[in-house]
Coordinates of C-alpha atoms in Angstrom, one line a residue:
X1 CA 49.4 16.2 23.8
X2 CA 48.0 12.6 23.9
X3 CA 44.8 14.0 26.2
X4 CA 43.9 16.0 23.3
X5 CA 44.2 13.7 20.1
X6 CA 42.2 11.0 22.3
X7 CA 39.3 13.3 23.3
X8 CA 39.3 15.3 19.4
X9 CA 38.6 11.3 18.5
X10 CA 36.1 10.8 20.6
X11 CA 33.8 13.8 19.8
X12 CA 34.6 12.9 15.6
X13 CA 33.5 9.2 15.9
X14 CA 30.6 10.7 17.9
X15 CA 30.1 12.7 15.5
X16 CA 29.8 10.4 13.2
X17 CA 27.2 8.0 15.1
X18 CA 25.0 11.5 14.7
X19 CA 25.4 11.7 11.8
X20 CA 25.7 8.4 9.5
X21 CA 22.4 7.2 8.3
X22 CA 21.4 4.0 10.2
X23 CA 19.5 1.1 9.0
X24 CA 16.9 1.7 12.0
X25 CA 15.8 4.1 11.2
X26 CA 14.7 4.9 7.5
X27 CA 12.3 7.4 6.1
X28 CA 8.5 7.5 6.2
X29 CA 6.8 6.2 3.3
X30 CA 4.8 8.7 1.9
X31 CA 0.9 7.1 2.3
X32 CA -0.3 9.0 -1.4
X33 CA 2.0 7.6 -2.9
X34 CA 2.6 4.5 -1.7
X35 CA -1.4 4.3 -2.4
X36 CA -0.6 4.9 -5.8
X37 CA 2.0 3.1 -6.6
X38 CA -0.1 0.0 -5.0
X39 CA -3.1 0.7 -7.5
X40 CA -0.9 0.5 -10.6
X41 CA 0.7 -2.6 -9.8
X42 CA -1.5 -4.4 -9.0
X43 CA -4.6 -3.2 -11.6
X44 CA -1.6 -4.1 -13.9
X45 CA -0.7 -7.2 -12.4
X46 CA -4.6 -7.9 -12.3
X47 CA -5.4 -6.7 -16.0
X48 CA -2.3 -9.8 -16.6
X49 CA -3.9 -13.6 -17.4
X50 CA -4.2 -15.2 -14.3
X51 CA -5.4 -11.7 -12.7
X52 CA -6.2 -11.2 -9.4
X53 CA -5.2 -14.9 -8.5
X54 CA -1.6 -15.2 -10.2
X55 CA -1.5 -11.8 -7.7
X56 CA -2.2 -12.9 -4.7
X57 CA 0.3 -16.5 -5.5
X58 CA 3.3 -14.1 -5.6
X59 CA 5.8 -12.0 -3.2
X60 CA 5.5 -9.3 -5.2
X61 CA 2.3 -8.2 -2.9
X62 CA 3.1 -8.7 0.6
X63 CA 5.5 -4.9 -0.2
X64 CA 2.1 -3.9 -0.4
X65 CA 0.3 -6.0 2.0
X66 CA 0.4 -7.7 5.7
X67 CA 0.8 -10.8 5.5
X68 CA -2.5 -11.1 7.4
X69 CA -4.6 -9.7 4.8
X70 CA -3.2 -11.9 2.4
X71 CA -3.7 -14.9 3.8
X72 CA -7.4 -13.7 4.9
X73 CA -8.3 -12.6 1.4
X74 CA -7.2 -16.2 0.1
X75 CA -8.9 -17.6 2.9
X76 CA -12.2 -16.1 1.1
X77 CA -11.6 -17.1 -2.0
X78 CA -15.2 -18.3 -3.0
X79 CA -16.2 -14.0 -2.4
X80 CA -12.4 -12.9 -3.9
X81 CA -10.3 -13.7 -6.7
X82 CA -12.3 -15.3 -8.2
X83 CA -13.7 -12.6 -10.7
X84 CA -17.4 -12.0 -8.8
X85 CA -15.9 -9.0 -6.6
X86 CA -12.4 -7.8 -6.5
X87 CA -10.8 -7.0 -2.8
X88 CA -9.3 -4.3 -4.4
X89 CA -10.6 -2.5 -6.6
X90 CA -14.6 -3.5 -4.8
X91 CA -15.7 -4.5 -8.6
X92 CA -16.4 -7.2 -10.5
X93 CA -14.7 -6.2 -13.4
X94 CA -11.9 -5.3 -13.1
X95 CA -9.0 -2.3 -15.6
X96 CA -7.5 -3.7 -18.4
X97 CA -4.2 -1.8 -17.9
X98 CA -3.7 1.6 -17.0
X99 CA -5.2 2.6 -20.0
X100 CA -8.1 5.3 -19.0
X101 CA -7.4 5.2 -15.5
X102 CA -7.1 7.5 -12.6
X103 CA -6.1 7.4 -9.0
X104 CA -7.1 9.9 -6.9
X105 CA -6.2 9.5 -2.7
X106 CA -7.8 12.1 -0.5
X107 CA -6.8 13.4 2.7
X108 CA -5.0 10.7 5.2
X109 CA -5.9 10.5 8.6
X110 CA -3.7 8.6 11.6
X111 CA -6.3 7.0 13.5
X112 CA -3.5 6.1 16.3
X113 CA 0.2 5.8 16.6
X114 CA 0.5 3.1 13.7
X115 CA -3.2 3.8 11.9
X116 CA -3.5 5.4 9.5
X117 CA -6.8 5.6 6.8
X118 CA -7.3 6.9 2.9
X119 CA -10.2 7.3 0.6
X120 CA -9.0 6.6 -3.2
X121 CA -11.4 7.1 -5.7
X122 CA -10.7 5.1 -9.4
X123 CA -11.8 6.1 -12.0
X124 CA -11.6 4.9 -15.2
X125 CA -12.8 5.7 -18.3
X126 CA -14.0 3.6 -21.2
X127 CA -12.8 4.4 -24.6
X128 CA -16.9 5.3 -25.5
X129 CA -16.1 8.4 -23.2
X130 CA -18.3 6.6 -20.4
X131 CA -16.6 6.9 -16.8
X132 CA -16.7 4.6 -13.2
X133 CA -15.9 6.0 -10.4
X134 CA -14.8 3.2 -7.3
X135 CA -14.8 4.5 -4.0
X136 CA -12.7 2.5 -1.4
X137 CA -11.5 2.9 2.3
X138 CA -7.7 1.8 2.6
X139 CA -6.5 1.3 6.1
X140 CA -3.1 1.1 6.4
X141 CA -0.4 -0.2 9.4
X142 CA 3.0 1.6 10.2
X143 CA 5.5 -0.3 11.2
X144 CA 9.6 1.3 11.0
X145 CA 8.0 4.1 8.7
X146 CA 7.0 0.8 6.6
X147 CA 3.3 1.6 5.3
X148 CA 0.5 -1.9 4.5
X149 CA -2.3 -2.1 3.8
X150 CA -4.4 -3.9 6.9
X151 CA -8.1 -3.6 4.3
X152 CA -10.2 -1.9 1.8
X153 CA -13.9 -0.7 2.3
X154 CA -16.1 0.1 0.0
X155 CA -17.8 3.4 0.8
X156 CA -20.5 2.1 -1.4
X157 CA -21.8 -1.1 -0.4
X158 CA -24.2 -3.3 -2.8
X159 CA -27.4 -3.5 -1.7

């Protein structure tokens, strides 16, 4: 009788081990939703007083962008984050809010085990009706199911 209880207890603990969630095994993020969330946060935050400089001095950016990439962008301060060219939007005049902004994420391509590439189109409709399109390719890295932006590339570079 004691052996049956012991066997039942072992089976119960074994089953519980497989069915309980484990901290290291989180559900993977959806790259399309992740990029839309990032750009919504970034455009809203960038439109505030202090703009891009404020974004790079907070800790919240590390939720979306790899630390090494943020440090590299900060080092290039004379080119980015000074109002001349916005690194993540690839344009010099940025939106002040999400009003009139549409974020479209194309098909995400997995390049290798950890690297994903996604085209992002940001469409801004001015109150006058003029529409501006920004085409960006975003390189993402996935580690333990968590996505981070590694690089943003303008697919229509300035001449």
